[in-house]
PDB file of C-alpha atoms in Angstrom:
ATOM      1  CA  LEU A   1     108.185  99.714  75.846  1.00 89.00           C
ATOM      2  CA  ARG A   2     111.179  97.681  76.639  1.00 92.00           C
ATOM      3  CA  LEU A   3     112.284 100.140  79.804  1.00 92.00           C
ATOM      4  CA  TRP A   4     108.813  99.221  81.118  1.00 93.00           C
ATOM      5  CA  LYS A   5     108.655  96.021  80.464  1.00 96.00           C
ATOM      6  CA  ALA A   6     112.076  96.286  82.614  1.00 95.00           C
ATOM      7  CA  ARG A   7     110.244  98.461  85.419  1.00 95.00           C
ATOM      8  CA  GLU A   8     107.330  96.059  85.538  1.00 96.00           C
ATOM      9  CA  ARG A   9     109.713  92.830  86.255  1.00 97.00           C
ATOM     10  CA  LEU A  10     111.388  94.665  88.879  1.00 96.00           C
ATOM     11  CA  TRP A  11     107.846  95.606  90.389  1.00 97.00           C
ATOM     12  CA  ASN A  12     106.971  92.250  90.553  1.00 97.00           C
ATOM     13  CA  ALA A  13     110.357  91.128  92.181  1.00 97.00           C
ATOM     14  CA  THR A  14     109.381  93.722  94.486  1.00 97.00           C
ATOM     15  CA  GLN A  15     106.251  92.980  95.782  1.00 98.00           C
ATOM     16  CA  SER A  16     107.413  89.354  95.711  1.00 97.00           C
ATOM     17  CA  HIS A  17     110.293  90.664  98.201  1.00 97.00           C
ATOM     18  CA  GLU A  18     107.992  92.285 100.131  1.00 97.00           C
ATOM     19  CA  ALA A  19     105.902  89.376 101.039  1.00 97.00           C
ATOM     20  CA  LYS A  20     108.840  87.862 101.983  1.00 97.00           C
ATOM     21  CA  MET A  21     109.970  90.270 104.127  1.00 96.00           C
ATOM     22  CA  LEU A  22     106.308  91.137 105.683  1.00 98.00           C
ATOM     23  CA  ARG A  23     106.785  94.328 104.916  1.00 97.00           C
ATOM     24  CA  LYS A  24     106.482  96.935 102.222  1.00 97.00           C
ATOM     25  CA  TYR A  25     108.218  99.577 101.039  1.00 97.00           C
ATOM     26  CA  ASP A  26     107.181 103.694 101.472  1.00 97.00           C
ATOM     27  CA  LEU A  27     109.028 105.092  98.960  1.00 97.00           C
ATOM     28  CA  LEU A  28     110.725 103.970  95.573  1.00 97.00           C
ATOM     29  CA  LEU A  29     112.936 105.415  92.804  1.00 95.00           C
ATOM     30  CA  TRP A  30     112.969 105.110  89.412  1.00 93.00           C
ATOM     31  CA  LEU A  31     116.630 106.000  87.423  1.00 91.00           C
ATOM     32  CA  ARG A  32     117.265 105.706  84.001  1.00 88.00           C
ATOM     33  CA  ASP A  33     120.203 103.475  83.185  1.00 87.00           C
ATOM     34  CA  ASP A  34     122.721 106.903  82.336  1.00 88.00           C
ATOM     35  CA  SER A  35     121.980 109.006  85.562  1.00 88.00           C
ATOM     36  CA  VAL A  36     124.314 110.269  87.190  1.00 86.00           C
ATOM     37  CA  TRP A  37     123.687 112.035  90.931  1.00 87.00           C
ATOM     38  CA  VAL A  38     125.193 115.516  90.593  1.00 84.00           C
ATOM     39  CA  ALA A  39     124.424 116.077  94.686  1.00 84.00           C
ATOM     40  CA  ARG A  40     123.174 113.868  97.773  1.00 87.00           C
ATOM     41  CA  PHE A  41     119.798 112.619  97.277  1.00 88.00           C
ATOM     42  CA  PRO A  42     117.732 114.488  99.513  1.00 89.00           C
ATOM     43  CA  ASP A  43     117.030 112.701 102.818  1.00 93.00           C
ATOM     44  CA  PRO A  44     113.420 110.575 102.052  1.00 95.00           C
ATOM     45  CA  THR A  45     111.803 112.597 105.634  1.00 95.00           C
ATOM     46  CA  THR A  46     111.569 115.206 102.487  1.00 92.00           C
ATOM     47  CA  PHE A  47     109.261 113.608 100.470  1.00 96.00           C
ATOM     48  CA  LEU A  48     107.547 111.390 103.623  1.00 96.00           C
ATOM     49  CA  LYS A  49     106.424 113.574 105.394  1.00 96.00           C
ATOM     50  CA  ALA A  50     104.338 115.363 102.639  1.00 94.00           C
ATOM     51  CA  PRO A  51     101.019 115.195 102.516  1.00 93.00           C
ATOM     52  CA  LEU A  52      99.471 112.936 100.425  1.00 96.00           C
ATOM     53  CA  ALA A  53     102.501 110.763 100.275  1.00 97.00           C
ATOM     54  CA  SER A  54     102.009 107.376  99.650  1.00 97.00           C
ATOM     55  CA  SER A  55      99.782 108.604  96.700  1.00 98.00           C
ATOM     56  CA  SER A  56     102.327 111.039  95.016  1.00 98.00           C
ATOM     57  CA  VAL A  57     104.979 111.434  92.534  1.00 97.00           C
ATOM     58  CA  TRP A  58     108.237 113.040  92.695  1.00 96.00           C
ATOM     59  CA  ALA A  59     109.183 114.348  88.914  1.00 94.00           C
ATOM     60  CA  ARG A  60     111.716 117.088  87.836  1.00 89.00           C
ATOM     61  CA  SER A  61     109.699 119.874  86.240  1.00 89.00           C
ATOM     62  CA  CYS A  62     111.997 120.170  83.470  1.00 85.00           C
ATOM     63  CA  GLY A  63     112.040 117.825  80.412  1.00 80.00           C
ATOM     64  CA  SER A  64     108.576 117.443  81.086  1.00 80.00           C
ATOM     65  CA  TRP A  65     107.225 117.548  77.345  1.00 84.00           C
ATOM     66  CA  GLY A  66     103.967 118.023  78.528  1.00 85.00           C
ATOM     67  CA  GLY A  67     103.753 115.618  81.064  1.00 89.00           C
ATOM     68  CA  VAL A  68     106.096 114.024  83.565  1.00 92.00           C
ATOM     69  CA  ASN A  69     109.944 113.382  83.170  1.00 89.00           C
ATOM     70  CA  ASP A  70     110.559 110.104  82.998  1.00 89.00           C
ATOM     71  CA  LYS A  71     114.438 110.677  84.129  1.00 89.00           C
ATOM     72  CA  VAL A  72     113.981 110.016  87.399  1.00 92.00           C
ATOM     73  CA  VAL A  73     110.956 109.483  89.560  1.00 96.00           C
ATOM     74  CA  VAL A  74     110.054 108.961  93.766  1.00 97.00           C
ATOM     75  CA  MET A  75     106.856 107.836  94.035  1.00 97.00           C
ATOM     76  CA  GLY A  76     104.755 107.169  97.296  1.00 98.00           C
ATOM     77  CA  ARG A  77     104.017 103.216  98.042  1.00 97.00           C
ATOM     78  CA  SER A  78     100.165 103.721  96.363  1.00 98.00           C
ATOM     79  CA  ALA A  79     101.511 105.147  93.549  1.00 98.00           C
ATOM     80  CA  ALA A  80     103.648 102.215  92.839  1.00 98.00           C
ATOM     81  CA  PRO A  81     101.252  99.688  91.142  1.00 97.00           C
ATOM     82  CA  SER A  82      99.764 102.094  88.778  1.00 96.00           C
ATOM     83  CA  MET A  83     103.311 103.768  88.028  1.00 97.00           C
ATOM     84  CA  LEU A  84     105.650 100.849  87.308  1.00 97.00           C
ATOM     85  CA  THR A  85     102.520  98.874  86.276  1.00 97.00           C
ATOM     86  CA  LEU A  86     102.553 101.065  82.283  1.00 95.00           C
ATOM     87  CA  TYR A  87     103.702  98.400  80.207  1.00 95.00           C
ATOM     88  CA  SER A  88     100.344  96.272  80.880  1.00 95.00           C
ATOM     89  CA  ALA A  89      98.319  99.855  80.999  1.00 93.00           C
ATOM     90  CA  PHE A  90      99.891  99.896  77.355  1.00 93.00           C
ATOM     91  CA  LEU A  91      98.884  96.760  76.543  1.00 92.00           C
ATOM     92  CA  ALA A  92      96.250  96.728  77.967  1.00 91.00           C
ATOM     93  CA  GLY A  93      94.667 100.124  76.926  1.00 90.00           C
ATOM     94  CA  HIS A  94      94.279 102.222  79.595  1.00 85.00           C
ATOM     95  CA  ILE A  95      94.456 104.776  78.038  1.00 84.00           C
ATOM     96  CA  ALA A  96      92.271 105.616  75.738  1.00 78.00           C
ATOM     97  CA  THR A  97      93.181 108.949  74.406  1.00 82.00           C
ATOM     98  CA  PRO A  98      96.018 108.760  72.468  1.00 86.00           C
ATOM     99  CA  THR A  99      99.392 110.707  73.666  1.00 89.00           C
ATOM    100  CA  ARG A 100     102.147 112.215  71.522  1.00 89.00           C
ATOM    101  CA  ASN A 101     105.186 111.081  73.917  1.00 93.00           C
ATOM    102  CA  SER A 102     105.650 108.550  77.120  1.00 91.00           C
ATOM    103  CA  GLU A 103     105.695 111.854  79.016  1.00 92.00           C
ATOM    104  CA  GLU A 104     102.386 112.917  78.377  1.00 94.00           C
ATOM    105  CA  TYR A 105     101.058 109.035  78.303  1.00 94.00           C
ATOM    106  CA  ILE A 106     102.931 108.578  82.232  1.00 94.00           C
ATOM    107  CA  LYS A 107     101.535 112.110  83.126  1.00 95.00           C
ATOM    108  CA  ARG A 108      97.420 110.687  81.944  1.00 95.00           C
ATOM    109  CA  VAL A 109      97.898 107.139  83.668  1.00 95.00           C
ATOM    110  CA  ALA A 110      98.934 109.293  87.128  1.00 96.00           C
ATOM    111  CA  GLN A 111      95.812 111.730  86.488  1.00 95.00           C
ATOM    112  CA  LYS A 112      93.014 108.342  85.492  1.00 95.00           C
ATOM    113  CA  ALA A 113      95.161 107.037  89.129  1.00 96.00           C
ATOM    114  CA  GLY A 114      94.254 110.172  90.943  1.00 97.00           C
ATOM    115  CA  LEU A 115      97.981 110.217  92.197  1.00 98.00           C
ATOM    116  CA  GLU A 116      99.539 113.683  93.240  1.00 97.00           C
ATOM    117  CA  LEU A 117     101.809 114.770  91.273  1.00 96.00           C
ATOM    118  CA  HIS A 118     104.507 117.218  92.213  1.00 95.00           C
ATOM    119  CA  LEU A 119     106.959 118.590  89.930  1.00 93.00           C
ATOM    120  CA  THR A 120     109.874 119.177  91.887  1.00 92.00           C
ATOM    121  CA  PRO A 121     112.856 121.769  90.492  1.00 89.00           C
ATOM    122  CA  PHE A 122     116.458 120.335  89.549  1.00 87.00           C
ATOM    123  CA  ASP A 123     117.959 120.764  93.085  1.00 86.00           C
ATOM    124  CA  VAL A 124     115.585 118.608  94.781  1.00 90.00           C
ATOM    125  CA  LEU A 125     116.845 115.782  92.042  1.00 90.00           C
ATOM    126  CA  PRO A 126     119.609 116.050  90.803  1.00 87.00           C
ATOM    127  CA  GLU A 127     120.568 113.769  88.532  1.00 87.00           C
ATOM    128  CA  ALA A 128     121.990 113.912  84.503  1.00 86.00           C
ATOM    129  CA  SER A 129     122.239 112.055  81.863  1.00 86.00           C
ATOM    130  CA  ALA A 130     125.091 111.551  80.876  1.00 88.00           C
ATOM    131  CA  MET A 131     128.008 108.954  78.863  1.00 87.00           C
ATOM    132  CA  MET A 132     131.508 107.871  79.843  1.00 86.00           C
ATOM    133  CA  ILE A 133     134.080 109.652  77.491  1.00 85.00           C
ATOM    134  CA  GLY A 134     138.009 108.406  76.716  1.00 82.00           C
ATOM    135  CA  GLU A 135     140.187 105.411  76.646  1.00 80.00           C
ATOM    136  CA  ARG A 136     141.416 103.072  79.135  1.00 79.00           C
ATOM    137  CA  GLY A 137     142.588 104.648  81.613  1.00 79.00           C
ATOM    138  CA  LYS A 138     141.502 107.908  80.370  1.00 83.00           C
ATOM    139  CA  VAL A 139     137.942 107.693  81.135  1.00 81.00           C
ATOM    140  CA  SER A 140     135.674 110.642  82.237  1.00 83.00           C
ATOM    141  CA  LEU A 141     131.698 111.805  82.389  1.00 85.00           C
ATOM    142  CA  CYS A 142     129.786 114.277  79.660  1.00 85.00           C
ATOM    143  CA  ALA A 143     126.531 115.548  80.717  1.00 85.00           C
ATOM    144  CA  LEU A 144     124.388 115.165  78.128  1.00 86.00           C
ATOM    145  CA  LYS A 145     122.741 118.806  77.138  1.00 83.00           C
ATOM    146  CA  THR A 146     119.927 117.851  75.223  1.00 81.00           C
ATOM    147  CA  ALA A 147     118.611 116.386  79.002  1.00 82.00           C
ATOM    148  CA  TRP A 148     120.144 118.858  81.437  1.00 82.00           C
ATOM    149  CA  CYS A 149     118.170 120.770  83.834  1.00 81.00           C
ATOM    150  CA  GLY A 150     120.685 121.678  86.050  1.00 78.00           C
ATOM    151  CA  GLY A 151     121.319 125.769  85.061  1.00 72.00           C
ATOM    152  CA  ALA A 152     123.476 127.415  82.922  1.00 67.00           C
ATOM    153  CA  LYS A 153     126.599 125.648  85.746  1.00 68.00           C
ATOM    154  CA  LEU A 154     128.144 122.743  84.389  1.00 65.00           C
ATOM    155  CA  PHE A 155     129.097 119.925  87.509  1.00 70.00           C
ATOM    156  CA  ARG A 156     132.455 119.192  88.789  1.00 70.00           C
ATOM    157  CA  GLU A 157     131.961 116.187  87.759  1.00 72.00           C
ATOM    158  CA  PHE A 158     131.682 116.244  84.429  1.00 77.00           C
ATOM    159  CA  ALA A 159     134.596 117.072  81.410  1.00 78.00           C
ATOM    160  CA  GLY A 160     131.405 118.800  79.539  1.00 82.00           C
ATOM    161  CA  PHE A 161     128.790 118.918  77.856  1.00 84.00           C
ATOM    162  CA  CYS A 162     128.934 115.851  75.218  1.00 85.00           C
ATOM    163  CA  GLU A 163     127.468 117.017  72.115  1.00 83.00           C
ATOM    164  CA  ASP A 164     130.593 120.235  72.929  1.00 83.00           C
ATOM    165  CA  LEU A 165     132.950 117.212  73.436  1.00 80.00           C
ATOM    166  CA  LYS A 166     132.139 115.445  70.503  1.00 61.00           C
ATOM    167  CA  HIS A 167     132.517 118.229  68.097  1.00 52.00           C
ATOM    168  CA  ARG A 168     136.478 119.199  68.891  1.00 50.00           C
ATOM    169  CA  THR A 169     139.363 118.625  66.723  1.00 38.00           C
TER     170      THR A 169
END
């Protein structure tokens, strides 16, 4: 819930900024704080050219736990009010039937709002959950195996999977 609350605060700040600019963003992105891009972010026109782009939500197809993988999500401007106010929606009880997890709840909110859900392969949103390991002066990144969706190949940016490195003696 804290994460959803923080996103909602940022959404409110975004709307204030849009009002000052007299212009609205076409796409918005949320990204977890432990995320690392392992390839270039796609050209935004890839998303903007999609049918119903404004009311669309793009998330990775892996790790969805029956809902929407919440590690990295791209959304059109019309989708943002529903997707970035999950905290208030949860507190207000907008989804009456229970869900098993946050991913399923996000999916239900999107469906209730009539949003277009696009579950994409890893190469469309090439992000990995990672953490820094090592000591001062010798720091590297390791990828979290439990959240890895990139297939068998581990990208060169990582020292390995964190879970494997912790158990080395």
